[in-house]
PDB file of C-alpha atoms in Angstrom:
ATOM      1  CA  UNK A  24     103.595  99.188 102.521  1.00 70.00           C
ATOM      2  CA  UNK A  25     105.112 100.184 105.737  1.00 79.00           C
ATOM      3  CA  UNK A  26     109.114  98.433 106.809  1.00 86.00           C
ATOM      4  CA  UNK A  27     109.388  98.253 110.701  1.00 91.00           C
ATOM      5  CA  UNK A  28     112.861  98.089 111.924  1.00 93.00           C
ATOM      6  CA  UNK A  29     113.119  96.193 114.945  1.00 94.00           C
ATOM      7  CA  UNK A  30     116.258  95.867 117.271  1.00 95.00           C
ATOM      8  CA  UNK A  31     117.394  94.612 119.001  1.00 95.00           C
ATOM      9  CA  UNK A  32     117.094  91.125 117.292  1.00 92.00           C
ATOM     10  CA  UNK A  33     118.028  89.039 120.398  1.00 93.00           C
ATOM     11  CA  UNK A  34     119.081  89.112 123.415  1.00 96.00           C
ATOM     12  CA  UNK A  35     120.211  87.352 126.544  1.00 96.00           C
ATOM     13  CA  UNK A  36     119.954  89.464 130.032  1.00 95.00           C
ATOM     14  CA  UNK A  37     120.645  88.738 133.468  1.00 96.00           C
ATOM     15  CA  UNK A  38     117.976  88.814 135.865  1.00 96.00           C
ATOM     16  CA  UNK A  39     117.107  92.329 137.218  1.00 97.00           C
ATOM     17  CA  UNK A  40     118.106  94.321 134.725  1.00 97.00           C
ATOM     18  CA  UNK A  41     116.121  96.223 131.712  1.00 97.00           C
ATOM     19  CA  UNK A  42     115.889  96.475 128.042  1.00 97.00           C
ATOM     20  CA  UNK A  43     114.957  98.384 125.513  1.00 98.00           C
ATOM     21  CA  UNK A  44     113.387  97.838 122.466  1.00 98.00           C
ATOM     22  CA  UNK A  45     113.243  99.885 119.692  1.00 97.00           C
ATOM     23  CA  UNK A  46     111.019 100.174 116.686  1.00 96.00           C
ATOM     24  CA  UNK A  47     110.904 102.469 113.419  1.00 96.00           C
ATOM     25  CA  UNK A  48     108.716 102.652 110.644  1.00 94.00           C
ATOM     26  CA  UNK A  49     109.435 103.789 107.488  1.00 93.00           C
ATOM     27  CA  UNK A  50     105.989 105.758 107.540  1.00 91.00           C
ATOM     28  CA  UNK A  51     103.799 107.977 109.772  1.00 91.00           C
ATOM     29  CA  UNK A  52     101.137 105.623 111.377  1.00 89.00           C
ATOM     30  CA  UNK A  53      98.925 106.385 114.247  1.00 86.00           C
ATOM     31  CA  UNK A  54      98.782 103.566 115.882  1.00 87.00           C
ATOM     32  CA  UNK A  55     101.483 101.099 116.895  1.00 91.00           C
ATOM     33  CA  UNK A  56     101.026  97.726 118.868  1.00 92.00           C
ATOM     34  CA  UNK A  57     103.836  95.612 120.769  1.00 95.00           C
ATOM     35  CA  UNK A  58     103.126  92.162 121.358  1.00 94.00           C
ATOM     36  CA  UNK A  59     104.704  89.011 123.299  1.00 94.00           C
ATOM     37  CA  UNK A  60     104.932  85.561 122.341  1.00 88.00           C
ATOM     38  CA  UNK A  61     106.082  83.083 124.681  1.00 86.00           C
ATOM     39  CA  UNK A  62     107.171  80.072 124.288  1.00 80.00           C
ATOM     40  CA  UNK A  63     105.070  77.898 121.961  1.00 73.00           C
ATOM     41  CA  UNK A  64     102.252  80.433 122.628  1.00 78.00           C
ATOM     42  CA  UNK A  65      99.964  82.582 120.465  1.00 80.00           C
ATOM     43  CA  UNK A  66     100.624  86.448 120.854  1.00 87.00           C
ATOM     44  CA  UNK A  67      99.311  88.425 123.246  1.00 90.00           C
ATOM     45  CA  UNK A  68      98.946  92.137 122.929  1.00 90.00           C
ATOM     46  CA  UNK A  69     100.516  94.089 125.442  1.00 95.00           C
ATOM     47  CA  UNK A  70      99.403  97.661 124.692  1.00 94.00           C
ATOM     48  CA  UNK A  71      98.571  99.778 121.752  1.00 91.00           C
ATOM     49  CA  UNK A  72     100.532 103.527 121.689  1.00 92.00           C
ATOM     50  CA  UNK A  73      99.782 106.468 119.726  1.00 86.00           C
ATOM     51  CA  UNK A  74     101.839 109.123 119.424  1.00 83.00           C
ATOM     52  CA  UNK A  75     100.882 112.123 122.087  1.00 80.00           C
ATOM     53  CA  UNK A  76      99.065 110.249 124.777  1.00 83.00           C
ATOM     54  CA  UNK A  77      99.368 107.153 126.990  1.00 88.00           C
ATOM     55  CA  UNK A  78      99.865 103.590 125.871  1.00 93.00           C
ATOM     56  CA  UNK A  79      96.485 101.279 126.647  1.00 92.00           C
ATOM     57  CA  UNK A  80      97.950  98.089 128.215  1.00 95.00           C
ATOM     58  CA  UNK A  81      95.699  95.005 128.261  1.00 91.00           C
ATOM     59  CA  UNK A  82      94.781  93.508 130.927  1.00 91.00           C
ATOM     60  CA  UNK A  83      97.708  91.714 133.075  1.00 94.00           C
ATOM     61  CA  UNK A  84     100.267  94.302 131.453  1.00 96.00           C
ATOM     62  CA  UNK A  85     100.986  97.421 133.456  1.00 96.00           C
ATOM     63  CA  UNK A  86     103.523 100.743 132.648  1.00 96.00           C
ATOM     64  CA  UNK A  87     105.706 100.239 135.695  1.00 97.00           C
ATOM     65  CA  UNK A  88     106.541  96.373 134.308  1.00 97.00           C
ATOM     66  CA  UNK A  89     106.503  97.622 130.241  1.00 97.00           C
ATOM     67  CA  UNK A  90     106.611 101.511 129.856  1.00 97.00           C
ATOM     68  CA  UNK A  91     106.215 102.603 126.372  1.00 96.00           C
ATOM     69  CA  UNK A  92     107.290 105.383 124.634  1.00 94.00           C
ATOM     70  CA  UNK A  93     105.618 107.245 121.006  1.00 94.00           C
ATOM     71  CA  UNK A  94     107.528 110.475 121.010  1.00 92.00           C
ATOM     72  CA  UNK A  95     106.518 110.671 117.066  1.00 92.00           C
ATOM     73  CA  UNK A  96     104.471 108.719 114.263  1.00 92.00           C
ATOM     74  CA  UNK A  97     106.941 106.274 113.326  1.00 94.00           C
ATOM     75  CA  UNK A  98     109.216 105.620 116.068  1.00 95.00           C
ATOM     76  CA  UNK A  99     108.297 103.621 119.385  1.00 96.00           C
ATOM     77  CA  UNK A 100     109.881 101.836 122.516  1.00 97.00           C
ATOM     78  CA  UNK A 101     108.891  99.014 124.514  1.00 97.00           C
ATOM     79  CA  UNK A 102     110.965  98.924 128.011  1.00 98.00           C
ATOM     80  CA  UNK A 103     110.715  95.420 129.954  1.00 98.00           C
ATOM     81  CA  UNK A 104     111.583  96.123 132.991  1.00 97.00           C
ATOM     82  CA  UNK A 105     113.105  93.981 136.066  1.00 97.00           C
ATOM     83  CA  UNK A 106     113.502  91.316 134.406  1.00 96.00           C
ATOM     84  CA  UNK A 107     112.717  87.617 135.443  1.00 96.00           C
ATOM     85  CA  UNK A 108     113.327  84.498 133.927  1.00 94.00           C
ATOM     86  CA  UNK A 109     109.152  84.933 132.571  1.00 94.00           C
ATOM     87  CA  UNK A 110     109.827  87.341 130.350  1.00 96.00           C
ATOM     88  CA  UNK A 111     111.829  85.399 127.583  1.00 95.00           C
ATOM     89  CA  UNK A 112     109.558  85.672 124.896  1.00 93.00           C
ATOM     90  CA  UNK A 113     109.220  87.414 121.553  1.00 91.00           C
ATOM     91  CA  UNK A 114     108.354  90.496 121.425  1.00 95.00           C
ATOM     92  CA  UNK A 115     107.015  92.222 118.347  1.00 94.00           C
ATOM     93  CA  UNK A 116     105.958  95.710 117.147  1.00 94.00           C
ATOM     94  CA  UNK A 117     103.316  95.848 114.950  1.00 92.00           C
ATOM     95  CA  UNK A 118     101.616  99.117 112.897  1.00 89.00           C
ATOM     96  CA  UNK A 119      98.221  99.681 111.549  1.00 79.00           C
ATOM     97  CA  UNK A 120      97.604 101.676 108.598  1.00 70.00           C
ATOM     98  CA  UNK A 121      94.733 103.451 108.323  1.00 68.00           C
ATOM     99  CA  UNK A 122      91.788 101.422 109.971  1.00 67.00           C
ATOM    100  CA  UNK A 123      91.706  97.354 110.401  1.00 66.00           C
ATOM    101  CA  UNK A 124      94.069  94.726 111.532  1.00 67.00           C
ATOM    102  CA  UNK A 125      97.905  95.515 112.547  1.00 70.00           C
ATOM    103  CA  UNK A 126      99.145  94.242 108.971  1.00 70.00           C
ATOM    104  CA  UNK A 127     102.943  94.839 109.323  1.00 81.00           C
ATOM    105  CA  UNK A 128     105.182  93.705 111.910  1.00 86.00           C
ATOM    106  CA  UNK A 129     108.640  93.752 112.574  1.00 88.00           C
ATOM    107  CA  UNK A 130     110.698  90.736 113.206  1.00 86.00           C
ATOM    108  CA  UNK A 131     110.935  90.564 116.370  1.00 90.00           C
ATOM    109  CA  UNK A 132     113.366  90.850 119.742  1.00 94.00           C
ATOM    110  CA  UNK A 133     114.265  87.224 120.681  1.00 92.00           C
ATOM    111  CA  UNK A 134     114.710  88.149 124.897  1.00 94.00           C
ATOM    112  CA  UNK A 135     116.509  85.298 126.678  1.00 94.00           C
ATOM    113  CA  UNK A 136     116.794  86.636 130.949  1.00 95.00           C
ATOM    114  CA  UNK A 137     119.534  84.056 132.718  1.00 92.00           C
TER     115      UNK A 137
ATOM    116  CA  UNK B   6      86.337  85.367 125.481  1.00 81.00           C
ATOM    117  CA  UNK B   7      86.766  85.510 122.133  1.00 85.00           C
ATOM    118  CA  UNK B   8      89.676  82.832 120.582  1.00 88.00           C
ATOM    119  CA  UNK B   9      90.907  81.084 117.673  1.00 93.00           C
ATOM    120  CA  UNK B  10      91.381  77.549 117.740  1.00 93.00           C
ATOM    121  CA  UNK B  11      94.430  76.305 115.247  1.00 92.00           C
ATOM    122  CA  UNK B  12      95.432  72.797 114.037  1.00 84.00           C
ATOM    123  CA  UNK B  13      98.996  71.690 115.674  1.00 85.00           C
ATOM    124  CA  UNK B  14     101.813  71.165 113.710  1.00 85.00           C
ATOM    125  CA  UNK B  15     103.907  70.670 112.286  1.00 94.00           C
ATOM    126  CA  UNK B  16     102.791  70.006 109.396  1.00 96.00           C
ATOM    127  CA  UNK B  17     105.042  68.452 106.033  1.00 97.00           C
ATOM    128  CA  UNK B  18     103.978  67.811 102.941  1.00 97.00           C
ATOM    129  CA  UNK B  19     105.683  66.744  99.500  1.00 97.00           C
ATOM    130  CA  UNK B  20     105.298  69.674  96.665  1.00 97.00           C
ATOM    131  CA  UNK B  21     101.801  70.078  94.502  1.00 97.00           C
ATOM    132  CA  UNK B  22     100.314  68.511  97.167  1.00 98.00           C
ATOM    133  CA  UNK B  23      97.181  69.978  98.902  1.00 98.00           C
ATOM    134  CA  UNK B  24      97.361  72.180 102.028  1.00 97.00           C
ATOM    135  CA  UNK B  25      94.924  72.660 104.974  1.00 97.00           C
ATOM    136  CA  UNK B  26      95.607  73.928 108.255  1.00 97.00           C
ATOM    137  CA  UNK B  27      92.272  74.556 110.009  1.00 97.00           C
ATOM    138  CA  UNK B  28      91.052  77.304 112.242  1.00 97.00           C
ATOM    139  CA  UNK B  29      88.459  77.805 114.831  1.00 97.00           C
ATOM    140  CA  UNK B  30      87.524  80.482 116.683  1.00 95.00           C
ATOM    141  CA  UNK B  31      84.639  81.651 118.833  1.00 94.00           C
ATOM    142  CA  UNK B  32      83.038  84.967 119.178  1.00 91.00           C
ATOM    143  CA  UNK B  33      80.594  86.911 121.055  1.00 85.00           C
ATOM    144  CA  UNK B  34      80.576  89.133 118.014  1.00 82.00           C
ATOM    145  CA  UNK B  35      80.763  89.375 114.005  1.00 84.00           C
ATOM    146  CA  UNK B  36      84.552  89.656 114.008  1.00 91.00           C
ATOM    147  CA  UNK B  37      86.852  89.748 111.071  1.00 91.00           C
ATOM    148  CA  UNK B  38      89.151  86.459 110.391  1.00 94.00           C
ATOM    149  CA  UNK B  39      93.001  86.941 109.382  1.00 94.00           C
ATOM    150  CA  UNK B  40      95.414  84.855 108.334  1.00 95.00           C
ATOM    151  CA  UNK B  41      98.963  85.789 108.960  1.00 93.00           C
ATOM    152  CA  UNK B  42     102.487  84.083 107.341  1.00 92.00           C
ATOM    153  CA  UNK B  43     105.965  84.490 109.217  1.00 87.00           C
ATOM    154  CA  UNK B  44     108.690  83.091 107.072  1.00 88.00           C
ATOM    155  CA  UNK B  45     112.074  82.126 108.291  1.00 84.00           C
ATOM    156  CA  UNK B  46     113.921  85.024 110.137  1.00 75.00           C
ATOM    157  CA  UNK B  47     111.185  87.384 108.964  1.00 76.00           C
ATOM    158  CA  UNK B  48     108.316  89.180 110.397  1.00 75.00           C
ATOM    159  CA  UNK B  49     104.994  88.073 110.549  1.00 82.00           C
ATOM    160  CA  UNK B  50     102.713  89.418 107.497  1.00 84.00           C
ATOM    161  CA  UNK B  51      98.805  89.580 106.238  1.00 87.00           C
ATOM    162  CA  UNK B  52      97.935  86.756 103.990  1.00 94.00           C
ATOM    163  CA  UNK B  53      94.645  87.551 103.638  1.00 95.00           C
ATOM    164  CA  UNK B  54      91.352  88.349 105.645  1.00 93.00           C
ATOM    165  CA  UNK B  55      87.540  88.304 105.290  1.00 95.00           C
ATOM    166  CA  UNK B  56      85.381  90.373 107.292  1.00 91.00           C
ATOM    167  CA  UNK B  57      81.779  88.845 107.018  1.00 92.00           C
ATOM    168  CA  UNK B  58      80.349  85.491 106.608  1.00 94.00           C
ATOM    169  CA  UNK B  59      80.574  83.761 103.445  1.00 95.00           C
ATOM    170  CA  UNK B  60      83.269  85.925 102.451  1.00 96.00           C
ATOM    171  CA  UNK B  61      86.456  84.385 100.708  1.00 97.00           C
ATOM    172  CA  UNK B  62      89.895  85.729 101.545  1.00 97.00           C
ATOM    173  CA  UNK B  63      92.744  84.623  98.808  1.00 97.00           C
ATOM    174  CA  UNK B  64      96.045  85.643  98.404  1.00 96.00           C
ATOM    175  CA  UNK B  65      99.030  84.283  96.698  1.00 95.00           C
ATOM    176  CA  UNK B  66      96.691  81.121  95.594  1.00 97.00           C
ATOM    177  CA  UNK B  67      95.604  80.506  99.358  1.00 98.00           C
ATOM    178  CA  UNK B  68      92.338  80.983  99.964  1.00 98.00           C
ATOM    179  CA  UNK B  69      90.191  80.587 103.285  1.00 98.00           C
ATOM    180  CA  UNK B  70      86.144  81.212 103.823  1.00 98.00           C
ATOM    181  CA  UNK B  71      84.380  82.656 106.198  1.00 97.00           C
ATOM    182  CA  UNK B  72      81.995  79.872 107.836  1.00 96.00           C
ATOM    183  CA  UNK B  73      79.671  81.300 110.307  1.00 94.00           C
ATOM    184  CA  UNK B  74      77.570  77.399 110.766  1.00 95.00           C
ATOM    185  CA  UNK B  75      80.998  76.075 111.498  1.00 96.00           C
ATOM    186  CA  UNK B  76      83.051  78.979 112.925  1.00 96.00           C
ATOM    187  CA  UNK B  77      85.467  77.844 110.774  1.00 97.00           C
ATOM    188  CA  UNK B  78      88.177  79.540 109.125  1.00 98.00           C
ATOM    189  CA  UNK B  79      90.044  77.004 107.125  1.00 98.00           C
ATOM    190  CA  UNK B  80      93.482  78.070 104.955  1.00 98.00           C
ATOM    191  CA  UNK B  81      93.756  75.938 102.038  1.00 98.00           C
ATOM    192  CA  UNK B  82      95.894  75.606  98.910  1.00 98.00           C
ATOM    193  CA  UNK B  83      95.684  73.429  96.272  1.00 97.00           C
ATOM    194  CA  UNK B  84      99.256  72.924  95.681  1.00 97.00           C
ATOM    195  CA  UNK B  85     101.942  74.051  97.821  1.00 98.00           C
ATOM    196  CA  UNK B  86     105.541  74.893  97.228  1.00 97.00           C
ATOM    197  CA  UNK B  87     108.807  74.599  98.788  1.00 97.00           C
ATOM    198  CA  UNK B  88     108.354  78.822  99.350  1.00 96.00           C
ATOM    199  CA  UNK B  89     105.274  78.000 101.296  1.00 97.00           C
ATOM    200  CA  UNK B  90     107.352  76.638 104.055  1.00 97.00           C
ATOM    201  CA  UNK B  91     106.362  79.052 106.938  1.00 95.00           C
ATOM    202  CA  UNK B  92     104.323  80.081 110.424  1.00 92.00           C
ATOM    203  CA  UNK B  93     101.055  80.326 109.311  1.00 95.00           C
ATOM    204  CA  UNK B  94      99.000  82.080 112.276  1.00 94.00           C
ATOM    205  CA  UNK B  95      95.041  82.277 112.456  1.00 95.00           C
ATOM    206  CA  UNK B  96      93.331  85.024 114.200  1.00 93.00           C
ATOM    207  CA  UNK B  97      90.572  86.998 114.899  1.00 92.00           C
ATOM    208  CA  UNK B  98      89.799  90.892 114.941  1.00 87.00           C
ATOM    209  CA  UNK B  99      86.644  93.208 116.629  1.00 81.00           C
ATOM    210  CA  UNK B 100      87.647  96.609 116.756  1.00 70.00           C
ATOM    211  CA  UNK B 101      91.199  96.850 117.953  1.00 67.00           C
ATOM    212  CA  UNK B 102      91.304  93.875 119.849  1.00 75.00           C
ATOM    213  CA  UNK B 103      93.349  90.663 117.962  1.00 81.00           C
ATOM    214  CA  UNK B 104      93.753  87.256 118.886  1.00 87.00           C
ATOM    215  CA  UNK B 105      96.026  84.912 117.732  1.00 90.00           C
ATOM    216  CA  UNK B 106      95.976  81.005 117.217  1.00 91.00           C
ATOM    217  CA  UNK B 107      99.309  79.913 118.235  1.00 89.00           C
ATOM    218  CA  UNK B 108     100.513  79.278 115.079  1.00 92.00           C
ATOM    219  CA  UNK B 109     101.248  76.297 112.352  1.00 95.00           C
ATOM    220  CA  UNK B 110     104.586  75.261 110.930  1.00 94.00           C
ATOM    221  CA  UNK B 111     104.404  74.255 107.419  1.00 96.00           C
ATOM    222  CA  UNK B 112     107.485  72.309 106.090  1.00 97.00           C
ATOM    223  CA  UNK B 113     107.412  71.570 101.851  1.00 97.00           C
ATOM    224  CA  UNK B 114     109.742  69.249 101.139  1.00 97.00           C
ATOM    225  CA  UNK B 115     110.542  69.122  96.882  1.00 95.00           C
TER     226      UNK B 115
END
């Protein structure tokens, strides 16, 4: 079964700024999904990538806020953007393989914005 | 819209006993039904799934069926263990879209 590597693990960012996120799989997959949890909320999806085209963000996410990046089959980034105190959440990657649900995620990016 | 509907927790119970954390959801659709575990400092993983009515997911001697009269998806074990202690996370899949309950802490104390 596929190992995501997620990093960072946490982190706390001043308003305004951006991070990163980074996320490798220790397989090819096709498709590759990056969630947020909130606060004592369910996850949400933000948008699904596959490698060679543009990420489809769900509705109330947009690229300028959360670009993506799939530059291969295991390997993805999730930018958030501007920051604002809003966005402290968890954010996860997630892969598929083959068809179904995502079945492996990583651990997560704990994102604290002062 | 399509949801899931979990029981709050958190939940703590002694060893051997019995576990159920319930799970609602509603659907426009025939969606498949997940359940998901996230143990301490790790990352969330499938516990087990059923994709049509009737059917009975089990994993790892938990076991949930798919009720279609009840919209019910109900995770159960008969007797838990101190490495149950975990997130447990409903949800529901049609197609590519996924939808998550917002999750049950399970504590088992020895």
């Amino acid at each position: 079964s596929a190992v995501i590597s997620q990093k960072p693990s946490r982190d706390i960012c001043q308003r305004g700024t951006s991070l990163t996120i980074q996320c490798q799989v220790d397989s090819q997959v096709t498709m590759m999904f990056w969630y947020r949890q909130q606060p004592g909320q369910s996850l949400t999806l933000i948008a699904t990538a596959n490698q060679g085209s543009e990420a489809t963000y769900e509705s109330g996410f947009v690229i300028d806020k959360f670009p993506i990046s799939r530059p291969n089959l295991t390997f993805s980034t999730l930018t958030v953007s501007n920051m604002s105190p809003e966005d402290s959440s968890i954010y996860l990657c997630s892969v598929q393989e083959g068809t179904g649900p995502p079945q492996h995620f990583g651990d997560g990016t704990r994102l604290s914005i002062l | 819209g399509d949801s899931v509907t979990q029981m709050e927790g958190p939940v703590t119970l002694s060893e051997e006993a019995f576990l159920t954390i319930n799970c609602t959801y509603t659907a426009t659709g025939y969606p498949s039904l997940f359940w998901y575990v996230q143990y301490p400092g790790e990352g969330l993983q499938l516990l087990l799934k059923a994709t049509k009515a009737d059917d009975k997911g089990s994993n790892k001697g938990f076991e949930a069926t798919y009720r279609k009269e009840t919209t019910s998806f109900h995770l159960e074990k008969g007797s838990v263990q101190v490495s149950d202690s975990a997130v447990y996370f409903c949800a529901l899949g049609t197609g590519n879209q996924f939808y998550f309950g917002t999750g049950t802490s399970l504590t088992v104390i020895p």
